Short mmCIF file of C-alpha atoms in Angstrom, two decimals:
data_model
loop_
_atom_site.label_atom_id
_atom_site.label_comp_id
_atom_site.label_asym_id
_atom_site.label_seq_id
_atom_site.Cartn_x
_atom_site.Cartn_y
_atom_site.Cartn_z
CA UNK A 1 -114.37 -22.27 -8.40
CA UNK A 2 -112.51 -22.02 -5.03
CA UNK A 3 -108.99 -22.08 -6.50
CA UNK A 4 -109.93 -18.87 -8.42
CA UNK A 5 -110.82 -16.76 -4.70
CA UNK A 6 -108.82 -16.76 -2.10
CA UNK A 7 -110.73 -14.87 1.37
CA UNK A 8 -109.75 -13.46 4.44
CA UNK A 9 -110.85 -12.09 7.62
CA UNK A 10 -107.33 -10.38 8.87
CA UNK A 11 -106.33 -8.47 12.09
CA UNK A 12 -104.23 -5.86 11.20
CA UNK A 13 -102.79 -4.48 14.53
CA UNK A 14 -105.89 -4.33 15.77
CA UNK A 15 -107.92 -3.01 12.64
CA UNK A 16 -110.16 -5.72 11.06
CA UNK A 17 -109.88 -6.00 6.80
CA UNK A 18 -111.64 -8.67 4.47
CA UNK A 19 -109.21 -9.41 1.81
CA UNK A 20 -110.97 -11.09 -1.27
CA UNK A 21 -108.41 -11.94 -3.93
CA UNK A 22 -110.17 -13.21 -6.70
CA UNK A 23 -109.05 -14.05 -10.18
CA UNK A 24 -112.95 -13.96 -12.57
CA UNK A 25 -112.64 -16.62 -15.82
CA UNK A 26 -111.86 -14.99 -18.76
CA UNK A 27 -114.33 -15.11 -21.29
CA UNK A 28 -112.73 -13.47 -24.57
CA UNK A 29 -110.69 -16.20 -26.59
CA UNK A 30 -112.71 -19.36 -26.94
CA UNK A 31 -111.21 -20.24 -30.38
CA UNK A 32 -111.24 -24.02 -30.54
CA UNK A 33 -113.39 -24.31 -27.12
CA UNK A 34 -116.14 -26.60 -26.53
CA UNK A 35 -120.20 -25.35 -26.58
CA UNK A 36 -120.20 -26.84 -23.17
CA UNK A 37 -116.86 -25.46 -21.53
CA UNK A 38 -117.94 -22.22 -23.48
CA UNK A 39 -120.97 -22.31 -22.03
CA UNK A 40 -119.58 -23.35 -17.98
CA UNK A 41 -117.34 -20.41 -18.73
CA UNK A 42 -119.57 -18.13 -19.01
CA UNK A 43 -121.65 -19.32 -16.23
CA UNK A 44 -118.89 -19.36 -13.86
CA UNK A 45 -118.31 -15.52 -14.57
CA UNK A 46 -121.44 -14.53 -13.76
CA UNK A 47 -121.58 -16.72 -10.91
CA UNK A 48 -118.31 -14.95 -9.54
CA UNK A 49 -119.62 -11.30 -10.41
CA UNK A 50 -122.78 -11.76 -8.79
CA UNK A 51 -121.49 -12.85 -5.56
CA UNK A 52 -118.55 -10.46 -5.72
CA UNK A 53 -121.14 -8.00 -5.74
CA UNK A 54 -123.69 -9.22 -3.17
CA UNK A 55 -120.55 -9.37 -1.02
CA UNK A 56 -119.11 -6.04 -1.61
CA UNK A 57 -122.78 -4.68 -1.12
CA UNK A 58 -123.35 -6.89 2.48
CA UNK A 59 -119.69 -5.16 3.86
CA UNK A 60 -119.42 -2.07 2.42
CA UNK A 61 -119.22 -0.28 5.58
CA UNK A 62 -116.38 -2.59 6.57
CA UNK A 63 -112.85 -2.33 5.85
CA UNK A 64 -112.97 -4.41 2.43
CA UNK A 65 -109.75 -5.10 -0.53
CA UNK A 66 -110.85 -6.81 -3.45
CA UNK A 67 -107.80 -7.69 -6.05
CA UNK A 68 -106.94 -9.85 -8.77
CA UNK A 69 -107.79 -10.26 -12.43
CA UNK A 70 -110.89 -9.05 -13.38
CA UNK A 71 -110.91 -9.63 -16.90
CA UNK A 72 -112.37 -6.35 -17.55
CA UNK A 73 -111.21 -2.79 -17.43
CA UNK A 74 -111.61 -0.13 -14.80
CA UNK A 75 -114.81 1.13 -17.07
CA UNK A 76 -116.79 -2.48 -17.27
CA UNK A 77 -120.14 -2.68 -16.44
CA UNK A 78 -118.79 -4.96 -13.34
CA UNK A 79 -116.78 -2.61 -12.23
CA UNK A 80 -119.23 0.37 -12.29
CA UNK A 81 -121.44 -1.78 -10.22
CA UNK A 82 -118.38 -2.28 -7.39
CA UNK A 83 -117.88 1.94 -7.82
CA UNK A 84 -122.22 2.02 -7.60
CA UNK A 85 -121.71 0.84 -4.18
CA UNK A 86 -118.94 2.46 -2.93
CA UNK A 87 -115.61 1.34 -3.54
CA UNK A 88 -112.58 3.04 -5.30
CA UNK A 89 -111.09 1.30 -8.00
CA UNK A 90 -107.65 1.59 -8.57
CA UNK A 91 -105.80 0.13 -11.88
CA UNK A 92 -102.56 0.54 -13.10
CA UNK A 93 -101.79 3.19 -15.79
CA UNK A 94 -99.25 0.86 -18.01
CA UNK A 95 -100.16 -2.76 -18.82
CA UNK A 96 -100.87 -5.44 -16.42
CA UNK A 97 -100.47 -8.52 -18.59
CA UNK A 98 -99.28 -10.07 -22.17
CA UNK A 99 -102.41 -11.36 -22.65
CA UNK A 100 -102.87 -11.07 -26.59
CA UNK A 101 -106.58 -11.85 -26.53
CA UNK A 102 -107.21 -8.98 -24.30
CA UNK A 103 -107.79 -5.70 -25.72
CA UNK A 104 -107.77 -3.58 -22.14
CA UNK A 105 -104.99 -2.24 -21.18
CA UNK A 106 -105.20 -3.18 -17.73
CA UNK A 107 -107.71 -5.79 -16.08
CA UNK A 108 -106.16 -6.29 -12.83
CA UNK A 109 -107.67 -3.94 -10.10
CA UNK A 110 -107.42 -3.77 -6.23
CA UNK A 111 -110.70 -1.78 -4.92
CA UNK A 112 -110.76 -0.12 -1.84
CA UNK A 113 -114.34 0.32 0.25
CA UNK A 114 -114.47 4.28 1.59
CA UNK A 115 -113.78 2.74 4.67
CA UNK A 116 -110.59 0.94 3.34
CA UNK A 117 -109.83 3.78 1.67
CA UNK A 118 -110.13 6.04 4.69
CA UNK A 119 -108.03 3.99 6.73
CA UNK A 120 -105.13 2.88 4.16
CA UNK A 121 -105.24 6.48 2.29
CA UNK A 122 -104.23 4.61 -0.82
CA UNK A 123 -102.29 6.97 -3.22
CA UNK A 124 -101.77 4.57 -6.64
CA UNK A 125 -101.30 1.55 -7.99
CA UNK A 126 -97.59 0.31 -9.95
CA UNK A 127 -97.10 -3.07 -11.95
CA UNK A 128 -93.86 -4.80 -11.33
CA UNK A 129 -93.01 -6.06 -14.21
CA UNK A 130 -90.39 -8.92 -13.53
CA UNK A 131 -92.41 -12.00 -13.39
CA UNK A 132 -94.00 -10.82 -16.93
CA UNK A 133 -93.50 -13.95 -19.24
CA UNK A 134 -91.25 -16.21 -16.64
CA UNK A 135 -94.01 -16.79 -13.44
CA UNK A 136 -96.95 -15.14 -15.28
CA UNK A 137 -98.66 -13.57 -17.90
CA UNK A 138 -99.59 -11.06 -15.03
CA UNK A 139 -97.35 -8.37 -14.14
CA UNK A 140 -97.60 -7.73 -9.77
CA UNK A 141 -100.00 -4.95 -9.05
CA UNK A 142 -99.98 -3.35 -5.81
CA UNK A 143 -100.92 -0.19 -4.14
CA UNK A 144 -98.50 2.33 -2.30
CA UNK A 145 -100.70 3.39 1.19
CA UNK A 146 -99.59 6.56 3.23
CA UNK A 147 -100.34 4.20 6.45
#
């Protein structure tokens, strides 16, 4: 699915990051859905979570941001493998999206590795609300750093 990750190597005056933005296929609502795209779905997630996590294992001493919809909240069993290994996730406090087959209240994340962390000294996470409903059913989620 390489329209659904998006990553980067980036020099950031002089400090290298890897930037994964990744956006994992939802598998909640499959009312009126195929056995076979039902069934690619599902395989396509844990395609995506497996090698989001053999990445995120291979770097974790690097500077690494993973963001994006997750489909799952701060508390999945995903996630807690990401935190198992290292990295701080950060999720919004108020809702990310208007998504009416999702029962989380937030399942868009950006994760830090300590050495991300360390570096950017994240402090939290806001949603910006004003695409909600017009550009997406995603509100913008991004991080305030004290660098």
């Amino acid at each position: 699915l390489p329209n659904r990750v998006n990553y980067v190597v980036a020099d950031i005056e002089g400090t290298l990051f890897r930037i994964i933005n990744i956006h994992v296929p939802q598998i909640v609502n499959f009312k009126n859905k195929a056995a076979w795209y039902i069934h690619e779905r599902k395989r396509f997630n844990e395609i995506m979570w497996k090698r989001l996590e053999e990445e995120s294992i291979k770097y974790k001493d690097a500077r690494v941001l993973i963001a994006g919809d997750f489909q799952e909240s701060s508390d999945g069993s995903n996630i807690a493998k990401l935190k198992a290994a290292g990295y701080g996730v950060y999720a919004s406090k108020s809702l990310s999206t208007d998504d009416i087959f999702s029962s989380e209240k937030c399942i868009d994340h950006i994760i830090f590795s300590d050495s991300a962390i360390e570096t950017l000294r994240p402090i939290t996470t806001f949603t910006d609300s004003s695409v909600l409903g017009r550009l997406s059913d995603h509100c913008i989620l991004y991080a305030v750093c004290a660098n």
